[in-house]
Short mmCIF file of C-alpha atoms in Angstrom, two decimals:
data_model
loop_
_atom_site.label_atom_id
_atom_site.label_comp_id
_atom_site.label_asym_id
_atom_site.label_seq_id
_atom_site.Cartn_x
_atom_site.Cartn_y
_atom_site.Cartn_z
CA UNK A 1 2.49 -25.55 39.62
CA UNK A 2 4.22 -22.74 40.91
CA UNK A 3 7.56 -24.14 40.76
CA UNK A 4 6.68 -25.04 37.30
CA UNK A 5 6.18 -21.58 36.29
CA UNK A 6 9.29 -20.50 37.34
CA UNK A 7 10.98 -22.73 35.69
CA UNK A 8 9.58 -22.37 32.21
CA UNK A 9 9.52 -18.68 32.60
CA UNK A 10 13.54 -18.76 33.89
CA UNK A 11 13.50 -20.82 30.55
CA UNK A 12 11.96 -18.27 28.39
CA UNK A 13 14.47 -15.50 29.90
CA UNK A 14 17.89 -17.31 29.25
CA UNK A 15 16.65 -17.92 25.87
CA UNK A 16 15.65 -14.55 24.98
CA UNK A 17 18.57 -13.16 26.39
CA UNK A 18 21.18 -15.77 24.60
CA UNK A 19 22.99 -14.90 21.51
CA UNK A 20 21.67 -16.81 18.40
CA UNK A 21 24.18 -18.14 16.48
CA UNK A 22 23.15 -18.94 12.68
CA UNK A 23 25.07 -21.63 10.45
CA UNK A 24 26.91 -20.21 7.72
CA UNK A 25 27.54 -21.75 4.48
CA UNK A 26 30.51 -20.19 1.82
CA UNK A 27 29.01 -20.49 -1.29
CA UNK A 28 25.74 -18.30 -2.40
CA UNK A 29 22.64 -20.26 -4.00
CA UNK A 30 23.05 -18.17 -7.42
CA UNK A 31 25.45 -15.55 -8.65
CA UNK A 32 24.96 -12.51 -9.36
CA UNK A 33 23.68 -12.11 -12.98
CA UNK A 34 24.46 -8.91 -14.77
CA UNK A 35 21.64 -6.52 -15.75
CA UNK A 36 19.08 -6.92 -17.80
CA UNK A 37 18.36 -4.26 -20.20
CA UNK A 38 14.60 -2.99 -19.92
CA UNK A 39 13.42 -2.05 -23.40
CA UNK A 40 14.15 1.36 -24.28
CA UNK A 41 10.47 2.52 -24.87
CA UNK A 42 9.01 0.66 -21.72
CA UNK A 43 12.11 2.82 -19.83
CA UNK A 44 11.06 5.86 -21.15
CA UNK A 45 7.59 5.30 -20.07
CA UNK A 46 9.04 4.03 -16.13
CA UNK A 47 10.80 7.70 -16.10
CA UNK A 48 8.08 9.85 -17.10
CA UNK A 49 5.89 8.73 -13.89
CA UNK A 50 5.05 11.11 -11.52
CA UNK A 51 5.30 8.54 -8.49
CA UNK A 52 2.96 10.79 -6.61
CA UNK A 53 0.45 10.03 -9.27
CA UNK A 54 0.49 6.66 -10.14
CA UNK A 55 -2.87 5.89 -12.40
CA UNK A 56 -4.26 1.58 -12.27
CA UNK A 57 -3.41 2.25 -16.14
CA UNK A 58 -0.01 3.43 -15.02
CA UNK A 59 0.56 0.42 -12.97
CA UNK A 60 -1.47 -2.40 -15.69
CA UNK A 61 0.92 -0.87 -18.80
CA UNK A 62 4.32 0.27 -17.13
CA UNK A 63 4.98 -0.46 -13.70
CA UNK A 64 4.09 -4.00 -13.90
CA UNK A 65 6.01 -4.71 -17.07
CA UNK A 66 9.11 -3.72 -15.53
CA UNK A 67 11.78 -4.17 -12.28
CA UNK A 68 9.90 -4.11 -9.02
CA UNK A 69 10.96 -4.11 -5.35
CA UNK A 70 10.37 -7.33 -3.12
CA UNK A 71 7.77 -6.74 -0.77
CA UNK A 72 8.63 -8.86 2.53
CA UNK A 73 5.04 -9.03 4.48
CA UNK A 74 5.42 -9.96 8.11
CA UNK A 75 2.12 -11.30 10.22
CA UNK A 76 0.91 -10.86 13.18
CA UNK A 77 2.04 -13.63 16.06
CA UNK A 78 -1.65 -15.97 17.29
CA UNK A 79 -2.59 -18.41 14.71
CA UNK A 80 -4.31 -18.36 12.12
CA UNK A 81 -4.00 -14.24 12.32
CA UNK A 82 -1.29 -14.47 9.52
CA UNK A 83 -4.45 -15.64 6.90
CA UNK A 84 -5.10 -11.68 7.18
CA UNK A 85 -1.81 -10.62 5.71
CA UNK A 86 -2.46 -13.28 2.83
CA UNK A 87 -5.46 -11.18 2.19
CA UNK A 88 -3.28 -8.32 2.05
CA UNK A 89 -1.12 -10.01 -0.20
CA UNK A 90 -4.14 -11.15 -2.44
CA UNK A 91 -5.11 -7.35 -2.32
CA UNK A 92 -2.26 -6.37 -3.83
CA UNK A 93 -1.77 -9.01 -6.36
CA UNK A 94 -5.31 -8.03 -6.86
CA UNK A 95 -4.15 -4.26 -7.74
CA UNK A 96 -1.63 -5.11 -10.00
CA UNK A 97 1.85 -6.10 -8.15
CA UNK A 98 3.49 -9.11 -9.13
CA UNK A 99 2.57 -12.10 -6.95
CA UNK A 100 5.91 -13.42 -7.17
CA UNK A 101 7.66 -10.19 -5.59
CA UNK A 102 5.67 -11.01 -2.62
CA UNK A 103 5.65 -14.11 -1.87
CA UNK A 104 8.59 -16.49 -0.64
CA UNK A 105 11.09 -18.08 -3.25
CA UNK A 106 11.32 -20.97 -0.92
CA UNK A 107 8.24 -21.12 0.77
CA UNK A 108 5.86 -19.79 -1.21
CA UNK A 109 5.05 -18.25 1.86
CA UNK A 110 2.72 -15.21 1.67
CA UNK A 111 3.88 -13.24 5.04
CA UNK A 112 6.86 -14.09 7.33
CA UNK A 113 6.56 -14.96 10.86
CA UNK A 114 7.26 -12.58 13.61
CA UNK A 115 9.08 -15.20 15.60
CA UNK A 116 11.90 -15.57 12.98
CA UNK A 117 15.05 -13.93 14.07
CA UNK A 118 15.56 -10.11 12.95
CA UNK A 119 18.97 -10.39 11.90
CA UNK A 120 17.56 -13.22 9.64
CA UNK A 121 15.36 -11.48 8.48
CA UNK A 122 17.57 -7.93 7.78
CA UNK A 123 20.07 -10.48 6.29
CA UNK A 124 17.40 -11.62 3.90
CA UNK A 125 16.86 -7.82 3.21
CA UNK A 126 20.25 -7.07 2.31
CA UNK A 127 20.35 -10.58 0.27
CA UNK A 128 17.16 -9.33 -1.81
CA UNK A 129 19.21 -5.79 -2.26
CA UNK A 130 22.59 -7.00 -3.57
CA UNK A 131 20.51 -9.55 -6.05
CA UNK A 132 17.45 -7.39 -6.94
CA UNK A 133 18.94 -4.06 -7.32
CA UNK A 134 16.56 -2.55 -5.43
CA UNK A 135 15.80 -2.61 -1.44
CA UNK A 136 12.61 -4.29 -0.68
CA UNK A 137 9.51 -3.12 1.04
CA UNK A 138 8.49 -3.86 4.86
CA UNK A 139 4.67 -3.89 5.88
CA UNK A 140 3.75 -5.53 9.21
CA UNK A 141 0.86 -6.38 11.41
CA UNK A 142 0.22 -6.48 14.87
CA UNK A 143 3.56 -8.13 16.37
CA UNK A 144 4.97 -8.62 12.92
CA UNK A 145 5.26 -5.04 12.59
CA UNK A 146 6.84 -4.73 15.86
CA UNK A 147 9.39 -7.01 13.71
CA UNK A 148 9.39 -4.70 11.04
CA UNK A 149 10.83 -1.78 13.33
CA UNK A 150 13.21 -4.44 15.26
CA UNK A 151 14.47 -5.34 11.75
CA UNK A 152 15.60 -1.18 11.29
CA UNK A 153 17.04 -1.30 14.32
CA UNK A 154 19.05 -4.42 13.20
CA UNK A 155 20.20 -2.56 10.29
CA UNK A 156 21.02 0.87 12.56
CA UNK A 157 23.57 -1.48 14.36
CA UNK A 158 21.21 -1.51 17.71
CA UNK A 159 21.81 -4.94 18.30
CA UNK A 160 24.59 -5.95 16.92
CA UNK A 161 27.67 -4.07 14.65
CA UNK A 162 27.57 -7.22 11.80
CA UNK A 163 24.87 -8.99 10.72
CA UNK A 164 25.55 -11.71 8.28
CA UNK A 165 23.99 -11.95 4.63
CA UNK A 166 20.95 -14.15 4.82
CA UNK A 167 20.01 -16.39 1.30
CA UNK A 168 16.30 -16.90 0.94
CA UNK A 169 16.60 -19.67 -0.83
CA UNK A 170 18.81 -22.30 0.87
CA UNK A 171 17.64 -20.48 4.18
CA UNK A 172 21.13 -20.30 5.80
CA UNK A 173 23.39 -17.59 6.64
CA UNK A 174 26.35 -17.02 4.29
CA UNK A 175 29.69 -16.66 5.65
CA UNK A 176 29.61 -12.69 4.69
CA UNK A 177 28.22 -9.80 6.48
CA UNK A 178 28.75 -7.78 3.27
CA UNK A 179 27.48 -6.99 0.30
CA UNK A 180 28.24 -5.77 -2.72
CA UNK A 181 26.31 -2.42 -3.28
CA UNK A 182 24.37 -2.29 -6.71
CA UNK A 183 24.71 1.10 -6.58
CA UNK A 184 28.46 1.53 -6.13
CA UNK A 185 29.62 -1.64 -7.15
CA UNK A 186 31.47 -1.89 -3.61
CA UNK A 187 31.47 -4.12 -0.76
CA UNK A 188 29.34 -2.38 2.09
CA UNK A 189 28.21 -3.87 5.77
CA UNK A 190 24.89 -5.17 5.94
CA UNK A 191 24.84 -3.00 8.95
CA UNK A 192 24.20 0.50 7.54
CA UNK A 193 21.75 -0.55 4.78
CA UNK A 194 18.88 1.36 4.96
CA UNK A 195 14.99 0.73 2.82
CA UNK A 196 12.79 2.96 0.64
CA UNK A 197 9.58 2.31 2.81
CA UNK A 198 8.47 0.42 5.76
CA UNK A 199 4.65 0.74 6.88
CA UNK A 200 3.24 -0.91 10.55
CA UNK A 201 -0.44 -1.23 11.35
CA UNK A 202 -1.75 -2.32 15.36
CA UNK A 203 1.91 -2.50 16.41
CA UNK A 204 2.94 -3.15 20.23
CA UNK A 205 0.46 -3.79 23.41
CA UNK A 206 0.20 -6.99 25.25
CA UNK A 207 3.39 -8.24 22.27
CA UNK A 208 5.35 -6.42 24.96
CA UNK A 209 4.66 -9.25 27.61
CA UNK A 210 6.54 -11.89 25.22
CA UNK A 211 10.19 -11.85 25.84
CA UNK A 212 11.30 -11.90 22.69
CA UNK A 213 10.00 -8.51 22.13
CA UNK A 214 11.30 -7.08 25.28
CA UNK A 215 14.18 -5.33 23.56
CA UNK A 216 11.30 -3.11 22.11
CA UNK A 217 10.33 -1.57 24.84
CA UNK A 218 12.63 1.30 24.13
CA UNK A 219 12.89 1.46 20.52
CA UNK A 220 9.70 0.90 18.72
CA UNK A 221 8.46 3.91 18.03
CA UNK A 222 11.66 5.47 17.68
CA UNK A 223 12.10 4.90 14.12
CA UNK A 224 16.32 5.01 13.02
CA UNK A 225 17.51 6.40 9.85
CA UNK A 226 17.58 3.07 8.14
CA UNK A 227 14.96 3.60 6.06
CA UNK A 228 13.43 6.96 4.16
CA UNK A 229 9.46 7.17 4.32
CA UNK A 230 7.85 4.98 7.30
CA UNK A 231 4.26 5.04 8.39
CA UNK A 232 2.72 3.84 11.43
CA UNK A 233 -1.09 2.86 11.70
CA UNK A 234 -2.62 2.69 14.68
CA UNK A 235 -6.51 1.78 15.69
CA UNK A 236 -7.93 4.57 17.60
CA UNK A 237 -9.33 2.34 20.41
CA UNK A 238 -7.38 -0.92 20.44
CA UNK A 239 -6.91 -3.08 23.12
CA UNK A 240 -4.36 -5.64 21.64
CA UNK A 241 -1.77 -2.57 21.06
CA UNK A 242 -2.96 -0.87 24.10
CA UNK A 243 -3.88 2.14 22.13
CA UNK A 244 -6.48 4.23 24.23
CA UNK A 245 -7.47 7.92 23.83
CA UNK A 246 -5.40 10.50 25.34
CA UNK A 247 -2.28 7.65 24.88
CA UNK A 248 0.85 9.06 23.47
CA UNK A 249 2.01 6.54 20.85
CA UNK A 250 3.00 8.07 18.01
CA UNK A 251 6.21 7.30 15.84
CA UNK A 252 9.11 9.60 16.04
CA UNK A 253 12.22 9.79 14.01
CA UNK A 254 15.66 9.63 16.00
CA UNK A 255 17.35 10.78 13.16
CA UNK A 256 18.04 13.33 10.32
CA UNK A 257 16.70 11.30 7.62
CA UNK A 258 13.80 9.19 8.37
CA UNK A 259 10.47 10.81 7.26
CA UNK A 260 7.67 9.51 9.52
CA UNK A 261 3.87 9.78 9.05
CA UNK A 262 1.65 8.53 12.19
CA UNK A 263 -1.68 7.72 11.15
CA UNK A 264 -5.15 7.23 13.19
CA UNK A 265 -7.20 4.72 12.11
CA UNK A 266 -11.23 4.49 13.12
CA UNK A 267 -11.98 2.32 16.19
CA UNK A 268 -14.54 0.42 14.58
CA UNK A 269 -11.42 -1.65 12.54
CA UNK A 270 -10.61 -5.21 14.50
CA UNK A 271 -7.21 -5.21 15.69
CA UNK A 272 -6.78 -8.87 14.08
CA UNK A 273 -8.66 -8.50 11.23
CA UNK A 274 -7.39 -5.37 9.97
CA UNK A 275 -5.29 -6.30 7.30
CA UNK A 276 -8.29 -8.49 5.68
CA UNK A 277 -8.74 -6.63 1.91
CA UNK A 278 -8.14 -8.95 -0.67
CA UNK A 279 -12.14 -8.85 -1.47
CA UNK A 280 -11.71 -4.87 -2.53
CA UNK A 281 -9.56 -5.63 -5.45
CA UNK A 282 -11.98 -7.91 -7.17
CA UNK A 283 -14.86 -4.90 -6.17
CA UNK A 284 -15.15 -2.58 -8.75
CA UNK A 285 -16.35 0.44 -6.42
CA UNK A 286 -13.91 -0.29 -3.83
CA UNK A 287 -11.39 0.22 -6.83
CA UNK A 288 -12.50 3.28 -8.04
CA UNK A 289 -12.35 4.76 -4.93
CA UNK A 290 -8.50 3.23 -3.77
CA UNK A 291 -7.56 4.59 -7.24
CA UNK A 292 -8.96 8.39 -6.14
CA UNK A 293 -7.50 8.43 -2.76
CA UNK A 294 -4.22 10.49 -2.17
CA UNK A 295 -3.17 11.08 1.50
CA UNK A 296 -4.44 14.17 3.20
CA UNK A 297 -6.97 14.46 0.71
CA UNK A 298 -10.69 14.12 1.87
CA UNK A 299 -11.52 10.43 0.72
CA UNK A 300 -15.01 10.83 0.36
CA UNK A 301 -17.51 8.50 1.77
CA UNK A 302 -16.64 4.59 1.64
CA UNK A 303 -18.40 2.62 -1.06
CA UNK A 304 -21.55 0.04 0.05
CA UNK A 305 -20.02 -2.65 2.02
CA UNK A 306 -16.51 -1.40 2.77
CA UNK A 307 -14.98 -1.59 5.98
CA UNK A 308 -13.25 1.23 7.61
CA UNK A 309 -10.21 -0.72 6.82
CA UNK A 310 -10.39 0.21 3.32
CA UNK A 311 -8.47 3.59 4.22
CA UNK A 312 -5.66 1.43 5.64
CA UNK A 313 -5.38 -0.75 2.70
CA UNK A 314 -5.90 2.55 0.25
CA UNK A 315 -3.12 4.20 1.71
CA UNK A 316 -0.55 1.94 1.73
CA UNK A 317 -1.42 0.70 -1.95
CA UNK A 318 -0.93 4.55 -2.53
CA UNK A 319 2.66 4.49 -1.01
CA UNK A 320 3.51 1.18 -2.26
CA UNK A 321 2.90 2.53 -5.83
CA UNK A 322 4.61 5.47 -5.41
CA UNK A 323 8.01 3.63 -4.14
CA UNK A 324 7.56 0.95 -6.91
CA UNK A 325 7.74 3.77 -9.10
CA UNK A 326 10.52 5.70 -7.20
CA UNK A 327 12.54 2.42 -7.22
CA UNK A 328 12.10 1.05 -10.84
CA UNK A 329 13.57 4.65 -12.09
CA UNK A 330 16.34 4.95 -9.70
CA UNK A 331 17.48 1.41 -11.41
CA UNK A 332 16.70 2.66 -14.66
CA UNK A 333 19.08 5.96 -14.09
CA UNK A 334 21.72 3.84 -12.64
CA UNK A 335 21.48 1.26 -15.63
CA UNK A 336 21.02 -1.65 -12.92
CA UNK A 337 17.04 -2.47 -13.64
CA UNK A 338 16.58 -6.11 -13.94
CA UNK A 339 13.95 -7.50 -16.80
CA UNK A 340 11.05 -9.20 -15.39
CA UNK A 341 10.05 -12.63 -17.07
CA UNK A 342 7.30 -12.44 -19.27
CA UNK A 343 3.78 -12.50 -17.83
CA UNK A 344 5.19 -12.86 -14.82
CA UNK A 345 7.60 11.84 1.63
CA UNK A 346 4.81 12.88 3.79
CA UNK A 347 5.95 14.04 7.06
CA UNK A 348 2.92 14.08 9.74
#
């Protein structure tokens, strides 16, 4: 048995520490179409938000009738825990974001898992930004937001200086690591690319003990300047993350540009069924009071028969709304915002 052991675990070393080599295919799975103009008065509307305050009318009558980012969801790593993050999804479906900016064009997939390869999934990123026009959002659980941080790193060049362009929908690697930038209209590396917002709830703990997250151990909560506003959750008392009192985990930029927000969550939440919400959309209390919360602002007392949780899932609705918002006018200004289908920074 011992000799067994030491085998498999040799196993589990040489394979973590082996270069992964993806196949790469020439040809992408669409082109890229030109822009579609966004009607004039719906436009006008999209600029006047203030994405700070970002009304459920705001989002019913303007936001959702026009360009949103894709939100990539990543789960947490022990079966069935990723049935929590399609509750989160639900949620925000729930609240008003279109269902198919969350979930996989593939798949159908809800969340990704955090076993897939990072520079998959930061090559899926950068696919999503050169055909979207807009970088997509990041929220992980548990180990899949350990995943969520590797995947910035991926994109600061901490692993590797080219990662190639990733296509969602055929699921193989194209025979590119650039893109070309919607922004510029130039090629750029996928390597340098950096995202709007990137939130992480219960991240790190025993994950460390896999080797696959090894390479963590160093940078997870230093967060690179590959992405603008990032905010780390963590449980007060958790022992999956190994948060503890008196425990100095907190998030940290490394850079000039990254603005990062740590915030404490109440013990009482479970570590694997934090990200369980989708019931408060449908709860007419619950959505009063996620449309009256703001950050820093005292919430008030939780409506009958929420769980503590509800902060977590208020708070990142709050910043998912306000980069929804940030993102559809930065398109608009640059004259890039794609037409949806019918009926389809706080520093701590």
């Amino acid at each position: 048995m011992h000799t067994l052991f030491l085998i498999v675990l040799g196993t589990a070393l040489v394979a973590a520490g082996c270069g992964w080599v993806p196949p790469r295919v020439t040809g992408d799975s669409i082109a890229l179409a030109p822009p579609a103009v966004v009607e004039p008065a719906l436009a006008a509307r999209i600029l006047a938000l203030d994405p700070e305050r970002v009304s459920a009318a705001d989002v019913k009558d303007v936001l959702a009738r026009g360009p949103a980012p894709r939100i990539m969801l990543l789960h947490g790593g022990i079966y069935p825990v990723h049935l929590g993050m399609t509750s989160f999804g639900q949620f925000l479906v729930g609240m008003g974001y279109p269902e198919d900016r969350i979930r996989g064009p593939r798949s159908g997939d809800w969340s990704h898992s955090p076993y897939e390869d990072a520079e998959r999934l930061a090559g899926i990123v950068a696919w999503y930004y050169e055909h979207d026009r807009m970088p997509p959002i990041l929220i992980g659980h548990s180990q899949g937001g350990m995943q969520a941080v590797k995947v910035l790193h991926v994109l600061a060049g901490n692993y590797a200086s080219n990662v190639p362009v990733w296509d969602p929908l055929t699921d193989f690697a194209l025979d590119r690591t650039t893109i070309r930038d919607p922004a510029t209209g130039r090629q750029r590396p996928v390597v340098g690319l950096s995202l709007d917002y990137v939130s992480v709830i219960a991240a790190g703990g025993a994950a460390f003990l896999l080797p696959n997250q090894w390479s963590l151990l160093d940078k997870l909560h230093a967060i690179p300047d590959t992405v603008d506003d990032f905010t780390g959750y963590t449980i007060d008392v958790d022992l999956w993350a190994w948060t503890l009192p008196g425990a100095d985990l907190r998030y940290k930029a490394v850079g000039d540009r990254a603005r990062v927000r740590n915030v404490s969550l109440p013990a009482t939440i479970n570590h694997v069924l934090a990200p369980v919400s989708a019931d408060y959309a449908a709860d007419p209390a619950a959505r009063a009071w996620i449309d009256a919360y703001r950050p820093g602002a005292p919430p008030g007392p939780l409506p009958p028969g929420a769980g503590d949780n509800l902060v977590w899932a208020a708070d990142v609705w709050w910043s998912v709304r306000k980069h929804w918002a940030l993102e559809a006018q930065a398109s608009l200004r640059a004259g890039q915002a794609p037409a949806r289908a019918a009926g389809a920074r706080t520093v701590e």
